[in-house]
Short mmCIF file of C-alpha atoms and ligand atoms in Angstrom, two decimals:
data_model
loop_
_atom_site.label_atom_id
_atom_site.label_comp_id
_atom_site.label_asym_id
_atom_site.label_seq_id
_atom_site.Cartn_x
_atom_site.Cartn_y
_atom_site.Cartn_z
CA MET A 5 -12.17 17.55 2.99
CA ILE A 6 -11.54 14.04 1.72
CA PRO A 7 -8.49 12.31 1.64
CA ALA A 8 -8.01 10.85 -1.56
CA ASP A 9 -6.82 7.55 0.16
CA PRO A 10 -6.32 6.94 4.18
CA ALA A 11 -2.33 6.98 3.50
CA PHE A 12 -2.32 10.42 1.72
CA GLU A 13 -3.88 11.86 5.40
CA THR A 14 -0.75 12.95 7.56
CA PRO A 15 -0.56 15.75 9.64
CA LEU A 16 -0.52 18.13 6.61
CA THR A 17 -3.69 16.85 5.16
CA ARG A 18 -5.44 17.13 8.89
CA THR A 19 -4.06 20.69 9.84
CA PHE A 20 -4.85 22.46 6.28
CA ASP A 21 -7.66 19.65 5.58
CA LEU A 22 -6.22 18.73 2.46
CA ARG A 23 -7.20 16.13 -0.24
CA LEU A 24 -3.65 14.98 -0.64
CA PRO A 25 -0.39 16.03 1.19
CA LEU A 26 0.98 18.39 -1.88
CA VAL A 27 2.93 21.86 -0.86
CA ALA A 28 2.45 23.84 -4.56
CA GLY A 29 5.55 26.05 -2.68
CA GLY A 30 6.46 29.77 -3.66
CA LEU A 31 7.35 30.74 -7.22
CA MET A 32 8.43 33.66 -7.43
CA TRP A 33 6.84 36.36 -10.00
CA LEU A 34 4.76 33.37 -11.25
CA SER A 35 2.56 32.29 -7.57
CA ASP A 36 0.23 34.72 -8.14
CA ALA A 37 -3.56 34.55 -5.99
CA ASP A 38 -4.96 32.31 -9.11
CA TYR A 39 -2.29 30.04 -9.06
CA VAL A 40 -2.85 30.04 -5.94
CA ALA A 41 -6.07 29.81 -5.26
CA ALA A 42 -6.33 27.13 -7.91
CA GLY A 43 -4.40 24.80 -5.53
CA ALA A 44 -6.66 25.99 -2.99
CA ARG A 45 -10.11 24.38 -4.63
CA ALA A 46 -8.18 21.45 -5.74
CA GLY A 47 -6.89 20.75 -2.56
CA VAL A 48 -3.40 21.26 -1.70
CA LEU A 49 -1.15 23.83 -0.51
CA SER A 50 0.10 26.65 -1.73
CA PHE A 51 2.25 29.78 -1.46
CA LEU A 52 2.04 33.22 -2.26
CA THR A 53 5.19 34.06 -3.25
CA ALA A 54 6.08 37.89 -1.13
CA ALA A 55 8.98 38.95 -2.87
CA SER A 56 7.02 38.86 -6.49
CA PHE A 57 4.51 42.35 -4.44
CA PRO A 58 6.78 44.06 -2.91
CA GLU A 59 4.57 46.67 -2.28
CA PRO A 60 2.69 45.89 0.86
CA ALA A 61 -0.55 46.94 -0.71
CA ALA A 62 0.24 44.94 -4.12
CA LEU A 63 0.80 41.98 -1.53
CA ARG A 64 -2.38 42.73 0.50
CA ALA A 65 -4.77 43.11 -2.83
CA GLN A 66 -3.18 38.34 -3.31
CA ILE A 67 -3.55 38.15 0.06
CA ARG A 68 -7.29 39.37 -0.54
CA ARG A 69 -7.90 38.43 -3.83
CA CYS A 70 -7.30 34.67 -2.91
CA ARG A 71 -8.99 34.88 -0.35
CA ASP A 72 -12.12 35.44 -2.63
CA LEU A 73 -11.26 32.98 -4.72
CA ALA A 74 -9.90 29.99 -2.83
CA GLY A 75 -13.28 29.11 -1.82
CA GLY A 76 -12.67 28.46 1.94
CA HIS A 77 -9.44 26.33 1.62
CA ALA A 78 -6.21 27.25 3.55
CA PHE A 79 -3.37 28.78 1.26
CA GLY A 80 -0.11 31.12 2.63
CA VAL A 81 2.42 32.88 1.87
CA ASN A 82 6.15 32.70 0.94
CA VAL A 83 8.69 34.46 3.23
CA SER A 84 12.21 34.67 0.42
CA MET A 85 14.14 36.11 3.20
CA LEU A 86 17.31 35.89 0.55
CA PRO A 87 18.49 39.27 1.03
CA LYS A 88 18.93 40.55 -1.79
CA LEU A 89 14.62 39.50 -2.50
CA VAL A 90 13.59 41.16 0.74
CA PRO A 91 15.22 43.49 2.63
CA GLY A 92 16.13 42.40 6.24
CA GLU A 93 14.59 45.35 8.15
CA LYS A 94 11.30 45.20 4.83
CA THR A 95 10.60 41.27 6.32
CA ALA A 96 9.35 41.88 9.70
CA ASP A 97 7.38 44.51 7.78
CA VAL A 98 5.55 40.94 5.29
CA PHE A 99 5.27 38.84 8.12
CA ARG A 100 3.67 42.06 10.26
CA LEU A 101 1.28 41.94 6.99
CA ILE A 102 0.84 38.04 6.45
CA ALA A 103 -0.77 38.06 10.63
CA ASP A 104 -3.11 41.63 10.56
CA GLU A 105 -4.38 40.20 6.94
CA GLY A 106 -5.79 36.76 8.82
CA VAL A 107 -3.22 34.04 6.97
CA THR A 108 -3.00 30.63 8.97
CA VAL A 109 0.82 29.99 6.72
CA VAL A 110 4.27 30.58 5.85
CA GLU A 111 6.60 28.96 3.75
CA THR A 112 10.25 30.45 5.45
CA SER A 113 13.44 30.14 3.12
CA GLY A 114 16.92 31.61 2.05
CA ARG A 115 17.77 32.07 5.86
CA ASN A 116 17.28 31.33 9.97
CA PRO A 117 13.59 32.42 10.39
CA GLU A 118 13.97 32.77 14.43
CA GLU A 119 13.88 36.29 14.52
CA TYR A 120 10.53 36.16 13.64
CA LEU A 121 8.88 33.32 14.70
CA PRO A 122 7.04 35.39 17.66
CA VAL A 123 5.26 37.00 15.80
CA LEU A 124 4.13 34.41 13.78
CA LYS A 125 3.42 31.79 17.06
CA ASP A 126 1.41 35.20 18.65
CA ALA A 127 -0.52 35.01 15.75
CA GLY A 128 -1.17 31.72 15.26
CA ILE A 129 0.38 31.06 12.10
CA THR A 130 1.57 27.88 11.39
CA VAL A 131 5.55 27.97 9.25
CA ILE A 132 6.58 25.88 7.52
CA HIS A 133 10.48 26.08 7.39
CA LYS A 134 11.72 25.55 3.37
CA VAL A 135 15.39 24.17 3.72
CA PRO A 136 18.41 22.94 1.43
CA SER A 137 19.84 19.58 3.53
CA LEU A 138 19.02 17.96 6.61
CA ARG A 139 21.94 19.91 8.80
CA PHE A 140 19.51 23.33 8.08
CA ALA A 141 16.32 20.51 9.01
CA GLN A 142 17.73 19.83 12.26
CA LYS A 143 18.45 23.81 13.44
CA ALA A 144 14.95 24.37 12.51
CA GLN A 145 14.10 22.07 14.68
CA ALA A 146 15.83 23.21 17.06
CA ILE A 147 14.35 26.56 16.91
CA GLY A 148 11.18 25.50 16.90
CA VAL A 149 9.79 25.64 14.15
CA ASP A 150 6.15 23.58 12.97
CA MET A 151 7.27 21.64 10.48
CA VAL A 152 10.82 21.38 7.91
CA ALA A 153 10.48 21.55 3.76
CA ILE A 154 13.73 19.51 2.59
CA VAL A 155 14.45 20.36 -1.06
CA GLY A 156 16.80 17.62 -2.37
CA ALA A 157 19.27 19.08 -5.19
CA GLU A 158 16.99 18.21 -8.10
CA CYS A 159 15.33 21.14 -7.44
CA GLY A 160 14.11 24.51 -9.48
CA GLY A 161 15.60 27.72 -7.69
CA HIS A 162 17.78 27.52 -4.88
CA PRO A 163 19.32 23.66 -4.04
CA GLY A 164 22.17 25.00 -1.56
CA MET A 165 25.79 24.50 -0.61
CA ASP A 166 24.89 20.64 0.64
CA LEU A 167 23.55 19.44 -2.65
CA VAL A 168 22.17 16.11 -1.41
CA GLY A 169 19.79 14.24 -3.90
CA THR A 170 16.36 14.24 -2.39
CA MET A 171 16.00 10.16 -2.78
CA VAL A 172 19.41 10.33 0.63
CA ASN A 173 17.28 13.21 2.11
CA VAL A 174 14.17 10.11 1.66
CA GLY A 175 16.25 8.15 4.52
CA LEU A 176 17.75 10.75 6.23
CA ALA A 177 14.44 12.97 7.64
CA GLU A 178 13.43 10.12 9.96
CA ARG A 179 16.45 9.03 11.59
CA ARG A 180 17.01 13.10 12.29
CA LEU A 181 13.25 15.02 12.50
CA THR A 182 10.84 14.05 15.57
CA ILE A 183 8.36 17.12 14.05
CA PRO A 184 6.48 16.75 10.82
CA PHE A 185 9.25 17.43 7.74
CA LEU A 186 8.28 17.51 3.63
CA LEU A 187 10.18 16.59 1.26
CA GLY A 188 10.44 18.18 -2.27
CA GLY A 189 13.45 17.80 -5.45
CA GLY A 190 12.04 16.47 -8.60
CA ILE A 191 9.62 15.65 -7.35
CA GLY A 192 6.83 15.53 -10.41
CA ALA A 193 5.21 11.58 -10.34
CA GLY A 194 2.53 10.67 -7.65
CA SER A 195 4.98 7.34 -7.41
CA GLN A 196 7.33 9.70 -5.71
CA ILE A 197 4.28 11.04 -3.48
CA VAL A 198 4.01 7.57 -2.14
CA ALA A 199 7.78 6.88 -1.78
CA ALA A 200 8.42 10.10 0.55
CA LEU A 201 5.22 9.14 2.73
CA ALA A 202 6.98 5.40 3.20
CA GLY A 203 9.62 7.66 3.99
CA GLY A 204 7.91 9.02 6.44
CA ALA A 205 6.99 12.48 5.21
CA ALA A 206 3.93 14.49 5.91
CA GLY A 207 3.87 15.75 2.33
CA VAL A 208 6.39 17.04 -0.62
CA VAL A 209 6.81 20.28 -2.57
CA ILE A 210 6.71 20.74 -5.97
CA GLY A 211 8.10 23.12 -8.05
CA THR A 212 9.07 23.13 -11.62
CA ARG A 213 6.00 20.40 -12.29
CA LEU A 214 3.12 22.80 -11.64
CA LEU A 215 5.03 25.63 -13.47
CA GLY A 216 2.96 23.93 -17.11
CA ALA A 217 -0.16 25.04 -14.95
CA ASP A 218 -2.15 27.13 -17.31
CA GLU A 219 -3.00 29.70 -14.45
CA ILE A 220 0.41 30.31 -14.33
CA ALA A 221 0.55 33.63 -15.57
CA ALA A 222 2.75 33.68 -18.08
CA HIS A 223 3.83 33.39 -21.75
CA ASP A 224 2.05 30.39 -23.51
CA ASP A 225 6.19 29.69 -25.39
CA TYR A 226 7.93 29.92 -21.88
CA LYS A 227 5.78 27.19 -21.21
CA ALA A 228 6.04 25.88 -24.61
CA ALA A 229 10.05 25.99 -24.29
CA LEU A 230 8.85 23.64 -20.65
CA VAL A 231 6.89 21.13 -22.52
CA ALA A 232 9.57 20.54 -24.52
CA ALA A 233 12.31 20.69 -22.31
CA GLY A 234 14.29 17.30 -20.63
CA GLU A 235 15.57 16.44 -16.98
CA ARG A 236 17.92 17.32 -18.44
CA ASP A 237 17.46 20.46 -19.75
CA THR A 238 18.85 22.35 -16.62
CA ALA A 239 22.48 24.17 -15.42
CA LEU A 240 23.58 24.95 -11.85
CA THR A 241 24.64 28.39 -11.14
CA MET A 242 26.15 30.93 -9.34
CA GLY A 243 28.30 28.28 -7.05
CA SER A 244 30.90 31.00 -6.58
CA VAL A 245 29.08 33.33 -4.74
CA ARG A 246 27.16 30.26 -2.54
CA ASN A 247 24.18 31.52 -3.62
CA THR A 248 23.29 28.16 -5.66
CA ILE A 249 20.49 28.34 -8.42
CA ARG A 250 18.85 25.27 -10.77
CA THR A 251 17.86 26.85 -13.31
CA LEU A 252 16.57 26.23 -17.66
CA LYS A 253 19.53 26.27 -19.61
CA ASN A 254 19.79 28.97 -22.28
CA GLN A 255 22.70 31.77 -23.30
CA THR A 256 22.37 33.25 -19.43
CA THR A 257 23.16 29.92 -17.66
CA ALA A 258 25.77 29.20 -20.57
CA ILE A 259 27.54 32.62 -20.02
CA VAL A 260 27.59 32.20 -16.45
CA THR A 261 28.97 29.27 -16.10
CA ALA A 262 31.81 29.95 -18.28
CA LEU A 263 32.31 33.21 -16.12
CA GLU A 264 32.41 31.39 -13.04
CA ALA A 265 35.06 29.04 -14.64
CA GLU A 266 37.37 31.73 -15.68
CA THR A 267 37.23 33.85 -12.34
CA PRO A 268 36.08 31.99 -10.51
CA ASP A 269 36.40 34.51 -7.40
CA ILE A 270 34.01 37.05 -9.72
CA GLY A 271 31.40 38.07 -6.93
CA ILE A 272 28.05 39.18 -7.65
CA GLU A 273 28.49 42.63 -8.81
CA ALA A 274 29.42 41.51 -12.60
CA LEU A 275 27.19 38.64 -11.71
CA LEU A 276 23.67 40.57 -11.53
CA PRO A 277 23.55 41.89 -15.68
CA HIS A 278 23.12 38.72 -16.70
CA VAL A 279 20.75 37.14 -13.68
CA ALA A 280 18.70 39.95 -12.22
CA GLY A 281 15.24 38.74 -11.50
CA THR A 282 14.36 41.79 -13.48
CA ILE A 283 15.37 40.02 -16.94
CA GLY A 284 13.58 36.54 -15.58
CA ARG A 285 10.95 38.28 -15.10
CA ARG A 286 10.87 39.75 -18.74
CA ALA A 287 11.09 36.40 -20.45
CA TYR A 288 7.48 34.94 -18.64
CA GLU A 289 6.31 37.69 -20.23
CA THR A 290 7.78 37.84 -23.44
CA GLY A 291 8.39 34.00 -23.58
CA ASP A 292 11.79 34.45 -25.04
CA THR A 293 13.46 32.21 -22.88
CA SER A 294 16.88 32.50 -24.48
CA HIS A 295 18.05 34.94 -21.85
CA GLY A 296 17.62 34.97 -17.72
CA MET A 297 18.17 32.90 -14.92
CA LEU A 298 14.76 30.90 -15.23
CA SER A 299 15.00 28.77 -12.07
CA ALA A 300 13.09 25.09 -13.30
CA GLY A 301 14.12 21.07 -11.61
CA GLN A 302 15.73 18.08 -12.77
CA ALA A 303 11.18 17.59 -12.69
CA LEU A 304 11.14 19.08 -16.31
CA GLY A 305 11.55 15.96 -17.26
CA LEU A 306 8.01 15.08 -16.09
CA LEU A 307 5.87 18.18 -17.21
CA GLU A 308 4.93 16.92 -20.64
CA ARG A 309 1.90 19.57 -20.92
CA THR A 310 -0.02 21.94 -20.09
CA ALA A 311 -3.28 21.75 -18.48
CA PRO A 312 -5.45 23.25 -15.26
CA LEU A 313 -4.06 22.67 -12.46
CA ALA A 314 -6.73 20.74 -10.93
CA ASP A 315 -6.11 18.27 -13.90
CA ILE A 316 -1.75 17.97 -13.08
CA ILE A 317 -2.73 17.47 -8.95
CA ALA A 318 -5.43 14.59 -10.03
CA GLN A 319 -2.99 13.16 -12.60
CA LEU A 320 -0.22 13.10 -9.66
CA GLU A 321 -3.28 11.90 -7.05
CA GLN A 322 -3.45 8.97 -9.54
CA GLU A 323 -0.37 7.78 -10.22
CA ALA A 324 0.04 8.61 -6.29
CA LEU A 325 -2.76 5.70 -6.18
CA ALA A 326 -2.00 3.52 -8.58
CA ALA A 327 2.25 3.54 -7.25
CA LEU A 328 -0.05 2.42 -3.51
CA ALA A 329 -1.85 -0.63 -5.76
CA ARG A 330 1.34 -1.68 -6.38
CA LEU A 331 2.58 -1.98 -3.04
CA ARG A 332 -0.56 -3.72 -1.68
CA PRO A 333 -0.04 -6.45 -2.86
CA GLN A 334 3.59 -7.13 -1.96
CA ALA A 335 2.64 -6.24 1.17
CA ARG A 336 0.07 -8.39 2.15
CA ILE A 337 2.15 -11.70 0.30
CA SER A 338 5.38 -10.33 2.56
CA ARG A 339 2.37 -10.73 5.40
CA GLN A 340 1.71 -13.35 4.41
CA GLU A 341 5.36 -14.90 4.26
CA ALA A 342 5.84 -13.62 7.47
CA ALA A 343 3.10 -15.92 9.36
CA GLN A 344 3.96 -18.63 7.76
C1 FMN B 425 10.58 29.86 -11.00
C2 FMN B 425 10.03 28.97 -9.51
C3 FMN B 425 10.69 29.98 -8.30
C4 FMN B 425 10.36 29.54 -7.34
N1 FMN B 425 10.78 30.45 -6.68
C5 FMN B 425 10.75 30.40 -5.44
C6 FMN B 425 10.65 31.52 -4.29
O1 FMN B 425 10.37 32.66 -4.49
N2 FMN B 425 10.98 31.57 -2.74
C7 FMN B 425 10.92 29.76 -2.14
O2 FMN B 425 11.64 30.03 -1.27
N3 FMN B 425 10.91 28.83 -3.28
C8 FMN B 425 10.93 29.39 -4.69
N4 FMN B 425 11.24 27.98 -5.89
C9 FMN B 425 11.21 26.69 -4.46
C10 FMN B 425 9.96 25.61 -5.49
O3 FMN B 425 8.62 26.96 -4.32
C11 FMN B 425 10.51 24.78 -5.08
O4 FMN B 425 10.78 24.57 -3.27
C12 FMN B 425 11.21 24.18 -5.35
O5 FMN B 425 10.08 24.16 -7.04
C13 FMN B 425 10.79 22.11 -4.87
O6 FMN B 425 10.63 21.59 -6.69
P1 FMN B 425 10.81 21.02 -7.60
O7 FMN B 425 11.33 22.13 -8.49
O8 FMN B 425 11.75 19.93 -8.31
O9 FMN B 425 9.71 20.91 -7.53
C14 FMN B 425 10.95 28.07 -7.10
C15 FMN B 425 10.93 27.57 -7.71
C16 FMN B 425 10.62 27.69 -9.19
C17 FMN B 425 10.91 25.93 -10.09
#
């Protein structure tokens, strides 16, 4: 695939033959074969989410369907290793299945993937490890992952405990990393992609901005709620159990916020009846967003309408090209000034 502009050519686009240096991150319950294949066809790297398909046969079927639909373009599988999502002993089996099926890239997250790296490397699989802050990115670099993705405090899902913003990560990553890195958290406009590239990133990872894609198999009312929501409509909860999560503000986040304020050492057992993943899954099916932990980040402010995924990607590309055009005359002027 030809990159939309030479400025967009990076180790990420070269490795996976992409049009834009953009990763559509794994989305629990939502990034299925149809969504991921649509991303692949649009020229970005997208990830199925293994934890959404706990039955091996279902994950295998998704991978095969995705391959059929992806038109020969690359796609990957996200393996979130949060203990609650994929019990430890099953994680190795998931990686073996992925390798068996000939998948070429995984997005790992949740905890250190070191023990699985030999299996993945033997299978020739590229490992992009996603972390919530620079210190974990440095650790991932030290254990030998191929690329890291650093998601800032603005992100939908799990921003970790440090809560450093993406703009700070832009500046830090280039100083501290030697392997290719991606930046994410709050990215939903093409200009932000250019900012990340200017900071030395090989690309960006996006979740929230893409939730309005037609290919996301969720109820229209859920998507309408996201379109109506803005950048101030997320809540950060679960810090008391060191599993901070940014989700759409709703009755559940109000209850959890109150419970955590009343009893700071409340513990996960008391929170589970409110935060269990099955409640969120139901909201995707019914469109009733009043309950459930519905991961969404501050980029909700940039999600203004639903559209086919290819159109969202095309819009991001146009915005990125416009941002580059804004910079280039300035670059020319400053070169002329320097020469004088
Ligand atoms: C609805 C939703 C579900 C997500 N599920 C997962 C997941 O299962 N595993 C994972 O590693 N990241 C998950 N993420 C994080 C995204 O892959 C991505 O890193 C993040 O959304 C980037 O930040 P942004 O939301 O500001 O674009 C999820 C994000 C959202 C919004």
